[in-house]
Coordinates of C-alpha atoms (C1' of nucleotides) in Angstrom, one line a residue:
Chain A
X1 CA 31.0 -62.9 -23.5
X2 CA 28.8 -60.6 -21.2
X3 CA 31.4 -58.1 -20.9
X4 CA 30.2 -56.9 -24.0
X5 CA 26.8 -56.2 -22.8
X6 CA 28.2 -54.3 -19.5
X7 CA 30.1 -52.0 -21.9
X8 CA 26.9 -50.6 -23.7
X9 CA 24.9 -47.7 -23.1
X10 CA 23.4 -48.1 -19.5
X11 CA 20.0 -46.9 -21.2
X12 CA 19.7 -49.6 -23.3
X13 CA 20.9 -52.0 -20.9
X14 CA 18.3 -51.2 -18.7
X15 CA 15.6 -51.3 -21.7
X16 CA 16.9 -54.9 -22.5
X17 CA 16.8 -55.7 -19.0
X18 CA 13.4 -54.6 -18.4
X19 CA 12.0 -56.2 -21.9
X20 CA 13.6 -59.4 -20.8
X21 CA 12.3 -59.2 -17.2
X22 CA 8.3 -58.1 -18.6
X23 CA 8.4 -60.6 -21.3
X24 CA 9.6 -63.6 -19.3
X25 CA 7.6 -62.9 -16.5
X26 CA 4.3 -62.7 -18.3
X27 CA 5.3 -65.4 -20.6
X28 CA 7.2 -68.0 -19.5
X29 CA 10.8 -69.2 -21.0
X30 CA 9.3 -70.8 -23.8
X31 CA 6.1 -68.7 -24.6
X32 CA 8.5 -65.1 -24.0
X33 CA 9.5 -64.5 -28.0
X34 CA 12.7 -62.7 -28.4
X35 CA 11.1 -60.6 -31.1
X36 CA 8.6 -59.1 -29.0
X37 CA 12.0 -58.4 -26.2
X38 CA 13.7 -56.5 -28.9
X39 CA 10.5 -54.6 -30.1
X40 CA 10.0 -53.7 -26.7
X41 CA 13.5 -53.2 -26.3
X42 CA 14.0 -50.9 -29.1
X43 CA 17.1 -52.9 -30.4
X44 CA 17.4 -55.2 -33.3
X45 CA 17.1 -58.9 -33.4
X46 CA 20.9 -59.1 -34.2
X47 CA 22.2 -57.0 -31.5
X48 CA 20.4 -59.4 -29.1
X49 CA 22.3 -62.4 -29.8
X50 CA 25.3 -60.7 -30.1
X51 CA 25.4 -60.1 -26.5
X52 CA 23.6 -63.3 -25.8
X53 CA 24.9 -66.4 -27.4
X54 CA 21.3 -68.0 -27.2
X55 CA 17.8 -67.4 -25.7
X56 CA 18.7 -69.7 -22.7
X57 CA 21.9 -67.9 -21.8
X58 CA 19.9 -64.6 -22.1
X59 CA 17.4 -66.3 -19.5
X60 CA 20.0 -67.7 -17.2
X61 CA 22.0 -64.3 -17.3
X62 CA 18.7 -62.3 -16.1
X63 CA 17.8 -64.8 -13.7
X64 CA 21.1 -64.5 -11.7
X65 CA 20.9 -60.8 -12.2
X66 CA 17.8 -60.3 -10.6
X67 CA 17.9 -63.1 -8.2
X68 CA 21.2 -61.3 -6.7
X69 CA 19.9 -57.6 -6.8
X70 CA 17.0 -59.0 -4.7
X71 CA 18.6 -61.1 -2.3
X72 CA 21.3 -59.0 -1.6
X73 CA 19.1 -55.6 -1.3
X74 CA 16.6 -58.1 0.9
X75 CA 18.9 -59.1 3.4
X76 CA 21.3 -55.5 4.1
X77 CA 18.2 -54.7 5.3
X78 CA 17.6 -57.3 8.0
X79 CA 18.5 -56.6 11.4
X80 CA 20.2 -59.7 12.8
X81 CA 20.7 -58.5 16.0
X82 CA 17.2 -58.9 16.5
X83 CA 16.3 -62.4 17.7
X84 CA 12.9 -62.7 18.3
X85 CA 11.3 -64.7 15.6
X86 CA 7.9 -62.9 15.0
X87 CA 9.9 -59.6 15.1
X88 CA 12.2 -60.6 12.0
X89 CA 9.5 -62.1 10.6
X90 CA 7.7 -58.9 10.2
X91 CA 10.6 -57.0 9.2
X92 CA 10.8 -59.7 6.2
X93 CA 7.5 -59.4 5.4
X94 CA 7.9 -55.4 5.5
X95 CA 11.2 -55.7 3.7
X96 CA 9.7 -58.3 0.6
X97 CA 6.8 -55.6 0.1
X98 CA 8.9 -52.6 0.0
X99 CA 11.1 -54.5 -2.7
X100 CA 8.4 -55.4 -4.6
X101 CA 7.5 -51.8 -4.8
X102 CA 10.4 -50.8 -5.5
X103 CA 11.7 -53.9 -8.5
X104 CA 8.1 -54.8 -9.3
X105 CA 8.9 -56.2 -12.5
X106 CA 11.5 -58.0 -10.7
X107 CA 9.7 -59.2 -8.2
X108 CA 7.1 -61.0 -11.1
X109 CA 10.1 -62.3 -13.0
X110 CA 11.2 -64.5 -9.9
X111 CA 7.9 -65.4 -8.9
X112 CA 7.2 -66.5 -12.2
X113 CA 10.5 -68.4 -12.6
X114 CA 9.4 -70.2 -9.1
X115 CA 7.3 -71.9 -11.0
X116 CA 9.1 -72.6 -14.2
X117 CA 8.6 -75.6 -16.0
X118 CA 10.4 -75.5 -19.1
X119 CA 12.1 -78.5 -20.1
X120 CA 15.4 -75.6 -21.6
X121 CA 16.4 -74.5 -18.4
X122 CA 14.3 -75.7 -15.0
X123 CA 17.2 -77.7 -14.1
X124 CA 19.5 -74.8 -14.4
X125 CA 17.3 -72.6 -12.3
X126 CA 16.8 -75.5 -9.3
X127 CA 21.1 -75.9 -9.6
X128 CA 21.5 -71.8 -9.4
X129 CA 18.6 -72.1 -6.5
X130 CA 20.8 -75.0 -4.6
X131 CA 23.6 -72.1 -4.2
X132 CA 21.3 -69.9 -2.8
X133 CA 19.0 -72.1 -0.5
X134 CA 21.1 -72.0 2.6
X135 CA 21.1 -68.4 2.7
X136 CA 17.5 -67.8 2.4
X137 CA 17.1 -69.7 5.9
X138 CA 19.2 -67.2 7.5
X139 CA 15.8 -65.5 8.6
X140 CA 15.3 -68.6 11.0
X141 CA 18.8 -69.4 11.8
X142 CA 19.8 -67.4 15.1
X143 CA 16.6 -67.2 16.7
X144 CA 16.0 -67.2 20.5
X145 CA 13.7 -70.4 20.2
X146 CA 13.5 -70.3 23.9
X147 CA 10.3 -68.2 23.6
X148 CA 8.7 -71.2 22.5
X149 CA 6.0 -72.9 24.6
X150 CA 7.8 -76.4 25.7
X151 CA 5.0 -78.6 23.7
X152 CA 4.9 -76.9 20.7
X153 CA 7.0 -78.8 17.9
X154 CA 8.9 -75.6 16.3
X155 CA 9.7 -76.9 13.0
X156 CA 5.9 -77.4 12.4
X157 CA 5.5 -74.3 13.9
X158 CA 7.5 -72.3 11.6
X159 CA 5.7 -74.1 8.6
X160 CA 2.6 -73.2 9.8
X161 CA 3.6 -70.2 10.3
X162 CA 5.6 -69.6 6.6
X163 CA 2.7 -71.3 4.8
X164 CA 0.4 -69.2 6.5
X165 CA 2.2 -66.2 5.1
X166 CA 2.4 -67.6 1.6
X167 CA -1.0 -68.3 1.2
X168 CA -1.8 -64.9 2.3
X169 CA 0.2 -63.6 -0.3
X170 CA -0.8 -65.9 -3.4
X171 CA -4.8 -65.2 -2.2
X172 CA -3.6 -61.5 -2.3
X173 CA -1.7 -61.7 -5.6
X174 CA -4.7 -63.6 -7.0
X175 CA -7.6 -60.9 -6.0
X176 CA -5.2 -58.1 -6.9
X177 CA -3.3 -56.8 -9.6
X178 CA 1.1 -56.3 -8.4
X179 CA 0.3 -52.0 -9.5
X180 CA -2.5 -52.3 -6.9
X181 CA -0.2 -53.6 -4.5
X182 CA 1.1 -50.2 -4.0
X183 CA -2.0 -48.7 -2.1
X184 CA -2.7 -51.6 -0.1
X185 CA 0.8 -51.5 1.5
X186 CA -1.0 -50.8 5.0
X187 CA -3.8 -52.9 4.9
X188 CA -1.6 -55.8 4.2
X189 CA 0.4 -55.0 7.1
X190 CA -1.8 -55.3 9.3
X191 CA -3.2 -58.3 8.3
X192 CA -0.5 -60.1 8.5
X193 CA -0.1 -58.6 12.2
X194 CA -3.5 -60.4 13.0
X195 CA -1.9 -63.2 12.1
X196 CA 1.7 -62.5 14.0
X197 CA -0.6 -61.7 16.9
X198 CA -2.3 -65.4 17.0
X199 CA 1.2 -67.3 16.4
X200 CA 2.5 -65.6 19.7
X201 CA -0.7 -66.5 21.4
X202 CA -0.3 -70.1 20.2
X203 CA 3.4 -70.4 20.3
X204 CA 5.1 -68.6 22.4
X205 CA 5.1 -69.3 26.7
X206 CA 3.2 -66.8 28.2
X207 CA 4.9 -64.1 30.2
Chain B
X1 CA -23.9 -81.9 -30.1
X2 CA -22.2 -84.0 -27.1
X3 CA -25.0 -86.4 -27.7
X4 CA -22.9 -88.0 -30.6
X5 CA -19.6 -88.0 -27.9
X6 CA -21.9 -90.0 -25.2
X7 CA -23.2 -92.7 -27.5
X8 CA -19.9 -94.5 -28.4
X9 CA -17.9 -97.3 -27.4
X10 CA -17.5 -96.5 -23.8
X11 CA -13.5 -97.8 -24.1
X12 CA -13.0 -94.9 -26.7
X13 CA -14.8 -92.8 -24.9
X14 CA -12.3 -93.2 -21.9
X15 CA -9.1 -93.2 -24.1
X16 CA -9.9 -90.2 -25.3
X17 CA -11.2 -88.7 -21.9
X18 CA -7.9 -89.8 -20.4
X19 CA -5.9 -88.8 -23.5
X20 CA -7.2 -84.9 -23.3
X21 CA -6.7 -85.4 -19.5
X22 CA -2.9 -86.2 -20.0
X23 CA -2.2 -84.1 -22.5
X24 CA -3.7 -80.9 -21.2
X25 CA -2.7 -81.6 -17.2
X26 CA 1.1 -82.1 -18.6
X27 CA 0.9 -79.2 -21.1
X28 CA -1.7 -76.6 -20.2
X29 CA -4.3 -75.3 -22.8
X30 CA -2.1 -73.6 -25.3
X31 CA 0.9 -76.5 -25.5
X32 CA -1.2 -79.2 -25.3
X33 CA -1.4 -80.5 -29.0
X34 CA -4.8 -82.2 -30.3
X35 CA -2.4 -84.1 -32.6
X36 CA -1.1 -85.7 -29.5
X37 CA -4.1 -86.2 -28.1
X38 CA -5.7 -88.1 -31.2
X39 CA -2.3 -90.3 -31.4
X40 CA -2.5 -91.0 -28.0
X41 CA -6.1 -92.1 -27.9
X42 CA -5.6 -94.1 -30.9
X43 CA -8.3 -91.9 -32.9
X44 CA -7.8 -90.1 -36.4
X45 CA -7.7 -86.3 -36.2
X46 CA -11.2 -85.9 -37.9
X47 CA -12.9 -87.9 -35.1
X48 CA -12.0 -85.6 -32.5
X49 CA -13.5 -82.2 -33.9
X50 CA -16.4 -85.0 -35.4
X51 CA -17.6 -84.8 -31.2
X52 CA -16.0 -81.1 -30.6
X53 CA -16.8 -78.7 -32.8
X54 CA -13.2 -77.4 -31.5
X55 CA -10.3 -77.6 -28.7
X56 CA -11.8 -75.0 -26.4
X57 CA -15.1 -76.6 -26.5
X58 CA -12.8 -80.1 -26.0
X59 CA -11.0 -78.7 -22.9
X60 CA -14.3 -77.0 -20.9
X61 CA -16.1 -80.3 -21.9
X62 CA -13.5 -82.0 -19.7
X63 CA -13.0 -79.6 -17.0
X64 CA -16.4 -80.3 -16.0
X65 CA -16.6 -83.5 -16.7
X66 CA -13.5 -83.6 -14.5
X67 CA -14.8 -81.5 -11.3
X68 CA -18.3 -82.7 -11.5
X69 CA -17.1 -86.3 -11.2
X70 CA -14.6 -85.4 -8.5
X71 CA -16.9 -83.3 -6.6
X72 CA -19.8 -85.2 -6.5
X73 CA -17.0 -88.4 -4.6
X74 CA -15.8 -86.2 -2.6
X75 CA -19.0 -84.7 -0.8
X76 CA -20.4 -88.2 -1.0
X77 CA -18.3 -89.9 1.3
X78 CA -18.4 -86.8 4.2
X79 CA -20.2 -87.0 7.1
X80 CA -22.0 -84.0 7.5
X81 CA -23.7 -84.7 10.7
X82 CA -20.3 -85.0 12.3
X83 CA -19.9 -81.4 13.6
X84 CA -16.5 -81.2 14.6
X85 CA -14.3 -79.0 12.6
X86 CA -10.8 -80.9 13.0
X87 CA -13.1 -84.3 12.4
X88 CA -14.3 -82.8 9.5
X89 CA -11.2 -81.4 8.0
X90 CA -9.8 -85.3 8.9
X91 CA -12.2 -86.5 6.5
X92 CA -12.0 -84.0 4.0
X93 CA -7.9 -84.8 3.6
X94 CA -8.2 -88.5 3.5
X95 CA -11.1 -88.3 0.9
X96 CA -9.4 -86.3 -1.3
X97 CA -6.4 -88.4 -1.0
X98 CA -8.3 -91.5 -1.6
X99 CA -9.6 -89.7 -5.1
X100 CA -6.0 -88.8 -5.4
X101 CA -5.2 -92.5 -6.1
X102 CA -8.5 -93.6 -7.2
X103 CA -8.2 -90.9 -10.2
X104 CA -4.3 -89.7 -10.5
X105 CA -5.5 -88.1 -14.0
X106 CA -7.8 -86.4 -13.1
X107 CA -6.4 -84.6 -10.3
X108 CA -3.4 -83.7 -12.0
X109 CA -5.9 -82.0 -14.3
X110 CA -7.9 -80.1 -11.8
X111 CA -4.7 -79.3 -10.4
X112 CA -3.5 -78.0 -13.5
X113 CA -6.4 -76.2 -14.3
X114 CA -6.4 -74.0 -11.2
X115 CA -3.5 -72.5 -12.6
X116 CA -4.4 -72.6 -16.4
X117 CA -3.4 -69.0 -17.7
X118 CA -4.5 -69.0 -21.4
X119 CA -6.9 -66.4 -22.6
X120 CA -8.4 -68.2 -25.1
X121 CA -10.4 -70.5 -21.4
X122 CA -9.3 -67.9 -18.3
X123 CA -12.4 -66.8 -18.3
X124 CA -14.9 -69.6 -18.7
X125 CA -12.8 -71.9 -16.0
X126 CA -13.8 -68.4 -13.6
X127 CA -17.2 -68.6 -14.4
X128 CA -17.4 -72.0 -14.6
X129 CA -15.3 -72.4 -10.5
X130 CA -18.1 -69.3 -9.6
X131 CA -20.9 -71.9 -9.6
X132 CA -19.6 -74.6 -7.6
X133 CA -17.5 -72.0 -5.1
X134 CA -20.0 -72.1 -2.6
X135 CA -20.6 -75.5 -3.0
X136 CA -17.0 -75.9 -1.3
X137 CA -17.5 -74.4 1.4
X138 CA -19.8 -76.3 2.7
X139 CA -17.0 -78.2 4.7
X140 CA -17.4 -75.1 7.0
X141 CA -20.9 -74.3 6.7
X142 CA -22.2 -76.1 9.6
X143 CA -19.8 -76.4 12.3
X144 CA -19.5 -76.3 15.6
X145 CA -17.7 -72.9 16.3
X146 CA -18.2 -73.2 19.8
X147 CA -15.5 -74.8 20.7
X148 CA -12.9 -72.4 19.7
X149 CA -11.3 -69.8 22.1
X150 CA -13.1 -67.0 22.7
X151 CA -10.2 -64.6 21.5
X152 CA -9.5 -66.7 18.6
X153 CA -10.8 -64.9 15.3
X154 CA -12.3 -67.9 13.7
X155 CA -12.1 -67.0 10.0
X156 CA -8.2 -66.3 10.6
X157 CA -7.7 -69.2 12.2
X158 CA -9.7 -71.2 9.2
X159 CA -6.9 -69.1 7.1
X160 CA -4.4 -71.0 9.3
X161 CA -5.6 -74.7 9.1
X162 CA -6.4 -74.1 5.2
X163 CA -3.0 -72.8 4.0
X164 CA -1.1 -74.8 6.2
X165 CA -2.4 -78.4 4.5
X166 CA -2.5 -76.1 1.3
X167 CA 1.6 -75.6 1.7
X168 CA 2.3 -79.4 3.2
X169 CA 0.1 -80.7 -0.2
X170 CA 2.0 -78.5 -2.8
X171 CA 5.9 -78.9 -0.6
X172 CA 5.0 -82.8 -0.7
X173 CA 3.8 -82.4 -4.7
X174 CA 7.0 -80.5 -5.2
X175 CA 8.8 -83.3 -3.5
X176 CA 7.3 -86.4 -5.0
X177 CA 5.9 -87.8 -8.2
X178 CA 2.3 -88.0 -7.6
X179 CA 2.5 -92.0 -8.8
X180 CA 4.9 -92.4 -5.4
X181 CA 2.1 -90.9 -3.1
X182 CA 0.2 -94.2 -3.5
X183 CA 2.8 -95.6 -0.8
X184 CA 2.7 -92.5 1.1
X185 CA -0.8 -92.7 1.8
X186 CA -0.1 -93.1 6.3
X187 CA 3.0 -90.9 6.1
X188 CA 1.0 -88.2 4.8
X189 CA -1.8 -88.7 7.1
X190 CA 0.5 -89.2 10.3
X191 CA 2.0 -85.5 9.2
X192 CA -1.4 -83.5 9.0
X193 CA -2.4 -85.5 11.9
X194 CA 0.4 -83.5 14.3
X195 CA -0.8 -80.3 12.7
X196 CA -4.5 -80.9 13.5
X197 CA -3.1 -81.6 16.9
X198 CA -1.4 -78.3 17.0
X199 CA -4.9 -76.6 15.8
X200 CA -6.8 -78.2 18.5
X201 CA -4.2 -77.3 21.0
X202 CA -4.2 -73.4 20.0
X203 CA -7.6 -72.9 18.9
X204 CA -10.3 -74.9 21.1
X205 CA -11.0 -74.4 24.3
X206 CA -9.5 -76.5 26.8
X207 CA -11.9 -79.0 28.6
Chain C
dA1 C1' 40.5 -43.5 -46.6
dA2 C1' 41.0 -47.6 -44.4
dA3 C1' 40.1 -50.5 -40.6
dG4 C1' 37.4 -51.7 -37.0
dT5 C1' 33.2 -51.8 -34.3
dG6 C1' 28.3 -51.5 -33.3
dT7 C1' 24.0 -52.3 -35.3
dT8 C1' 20.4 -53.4 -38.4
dG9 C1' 16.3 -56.2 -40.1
dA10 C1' 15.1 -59.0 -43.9
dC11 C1' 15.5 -63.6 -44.2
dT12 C1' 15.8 -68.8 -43.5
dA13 C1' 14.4 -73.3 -42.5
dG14 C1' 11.8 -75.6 -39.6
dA15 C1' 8.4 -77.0 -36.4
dG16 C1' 4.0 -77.1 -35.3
dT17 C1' -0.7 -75.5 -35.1
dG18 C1' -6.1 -76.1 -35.3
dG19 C1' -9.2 -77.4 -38.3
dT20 C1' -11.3 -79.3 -42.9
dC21 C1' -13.0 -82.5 -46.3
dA22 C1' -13.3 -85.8 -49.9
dA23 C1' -13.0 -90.4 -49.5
dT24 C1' -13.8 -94.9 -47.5
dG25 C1' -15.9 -98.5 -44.5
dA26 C1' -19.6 -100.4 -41.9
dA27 C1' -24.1 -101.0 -40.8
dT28 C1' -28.8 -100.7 -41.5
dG29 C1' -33.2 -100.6 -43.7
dT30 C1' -35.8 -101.8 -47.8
Chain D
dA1 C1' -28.9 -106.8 -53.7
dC2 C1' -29.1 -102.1 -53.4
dA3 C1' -29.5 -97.6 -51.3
dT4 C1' -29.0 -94.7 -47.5
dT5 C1' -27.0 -93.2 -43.5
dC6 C1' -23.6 -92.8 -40.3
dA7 C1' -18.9 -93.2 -38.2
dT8 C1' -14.2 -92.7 -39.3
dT9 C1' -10.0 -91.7 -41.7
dG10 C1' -5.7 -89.0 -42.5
dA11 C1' -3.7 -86.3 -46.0
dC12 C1' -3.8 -81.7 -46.4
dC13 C1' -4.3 -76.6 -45.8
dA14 C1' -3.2 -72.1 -44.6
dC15 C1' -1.2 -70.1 -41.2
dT16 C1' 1.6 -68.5 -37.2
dC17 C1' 5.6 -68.2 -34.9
dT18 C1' 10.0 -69.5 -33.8
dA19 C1' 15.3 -68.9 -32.7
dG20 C1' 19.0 -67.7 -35.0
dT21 C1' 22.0 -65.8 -39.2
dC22 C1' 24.4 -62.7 -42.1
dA23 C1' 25.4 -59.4 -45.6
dA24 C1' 25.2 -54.7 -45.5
dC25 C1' 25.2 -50.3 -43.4
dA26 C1' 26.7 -46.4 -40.1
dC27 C1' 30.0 -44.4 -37.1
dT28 C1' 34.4 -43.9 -34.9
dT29 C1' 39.0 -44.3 -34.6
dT30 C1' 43.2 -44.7 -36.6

DNA sequence: AAAGTGTTGACTAGAGTGGTCAATGAATGT
DNA sequence: ACATTCATTGACCACTCTAGTCAACACTTT
């Protein structure tokens, strides 16, 4: 069925894409309208769903796409020879922002589908997401906890630590626009060093 | 023009009240349907826009109806002359847990309504939150900052404590229906218990 | 020139919307 | 008993928007 839509023209493929990827992410499955994706797109509303049985196989089919051009990009890029948490973490921090520069549209699409509610297809997305879970907890999987003061409890730990790094980044997506997010690559940096810098203070044994 | 809304039947007034709240909580502004809302309330169409001259007015109506009544509960019942920040922040979870279960509508609502994206109330929600904004952090106005570390940057580390029972509320709302957390009420308190224990431990000074 | 493929966009049938209004019912004042 | 006022109804309106279809056209390839 999608073998079709590999075969075309990789400019329009990437137009499609890229209508798909703005008009879900700003949208929502239900509220995205596949007329506006194929206005946008520059196609007509035929050729759409002739390489896409139906909206939600058109939705499913971008998710997976950019779910696996992110991931994979995301973790080539982690050194795993490195085993000290705080340093992976900020490589993964480092790494997320540089992707998001790079796939911003991307990066909007799959946090918007995070949050996804639609009746058509949220169970699809949490069954694709089941697949995937495991992997994303690589980051924390081969990690000299031994650094670790003997008291501190390092499952809480680590959620302190990963929900202290998503709320900096949902207060930061809130006050500024993603196009913003180019200039402030530094700044948020070293935030999120001040931050690094506490949870070894806190966590880790002193040497 | 509310006047005419205030001086009826108080039991219609609430099954319409917790109508809207249901509907637009589970739906959002734009989805929510006022023909749902008059079914569900058990009122004919032409009596709802008889009190609102129309759904925006409807839905801001509510939101402060909403946040005024849970505001004005929640400061009620906390003890400002205890000065204590993890006291304090003890306080302020089990309060708004206690309003969680006192008024399960109405927090879904406010819940929902942090997040409400629609143009046609974006706007007047901002406005509306810029009032009472300072009002909420009174929690932290008046507190005894003496007792953290020296080295410890205190509004960072308010960052911390604040995210951190910001991502253990929205994992546990991911995780169960909001009905269930009636049960959960000690498990929930047990968990942010061995977090504020973790603050204290990192951030105050040792006595 | 025939056959096959890619592509179009006008069109359909349907669902649903917020809001209106002439008509009724109930209650009150005279 | 009548008139006036008010609350309440729900059929109805005009409209928007939708996902998906399909006969027709254009372009290659045979």
């Amino acid at each position: 069925m999608l073998s079709k839509f590999y075969s075309i023209d990789k400019d329009k493929q990437l137009r499609i894409i890229n209508a798909c990827l703005y008009e879900f992410s700003e949208n929502g499955y239900d509220k995205a309208s596949t007329n506006e994706i194929v206005k946008d797109a520059q196609i007509s509303k035929g050729l759409l769903f002739h390489y896409f049985r139906n909206k939600r196989e058109l939705y499913l089919f971008l998710y997976e796409y950019a779910l696996n051009l992110f991931t994979t990009e995301f973790y080539q890029n982690i050194d795993f020879s490195e085993k000290d948490l705080m340093k992976r973490i900020r490589q993964a921090v480092k790494n997320k922002m540089l992707l998001a520069k790079k796939y911003p549209l991307i990066f909007k699409f799959l946090e918007q589908a995070y949050f996804e509610e639609s009746k058509a297809v949220k169970e699809d997305l949490i069954e694709k997401n089941k697949e995937i879970e495991h992997v994303a907890y690589r980051i924390f999987g081969d990690i000299a906890y031994s650094k670790f003061k003997e008291e501190i409890d390092v499952k809480l730990a680590l959620n302190i630590i990963i929900w202290t790094i998503k709320g900096y980044s949902a207060q930061f997506l809130r006050d500024n626009d993603l196009d913003l997010m180019k200039n402030k690559h530094e700044e948020i940096l070293q935030d999120i060093e001040k931050y690094i810098e506490i949870f070894i203070k806190m966590f880790y044994e002193e040497e």
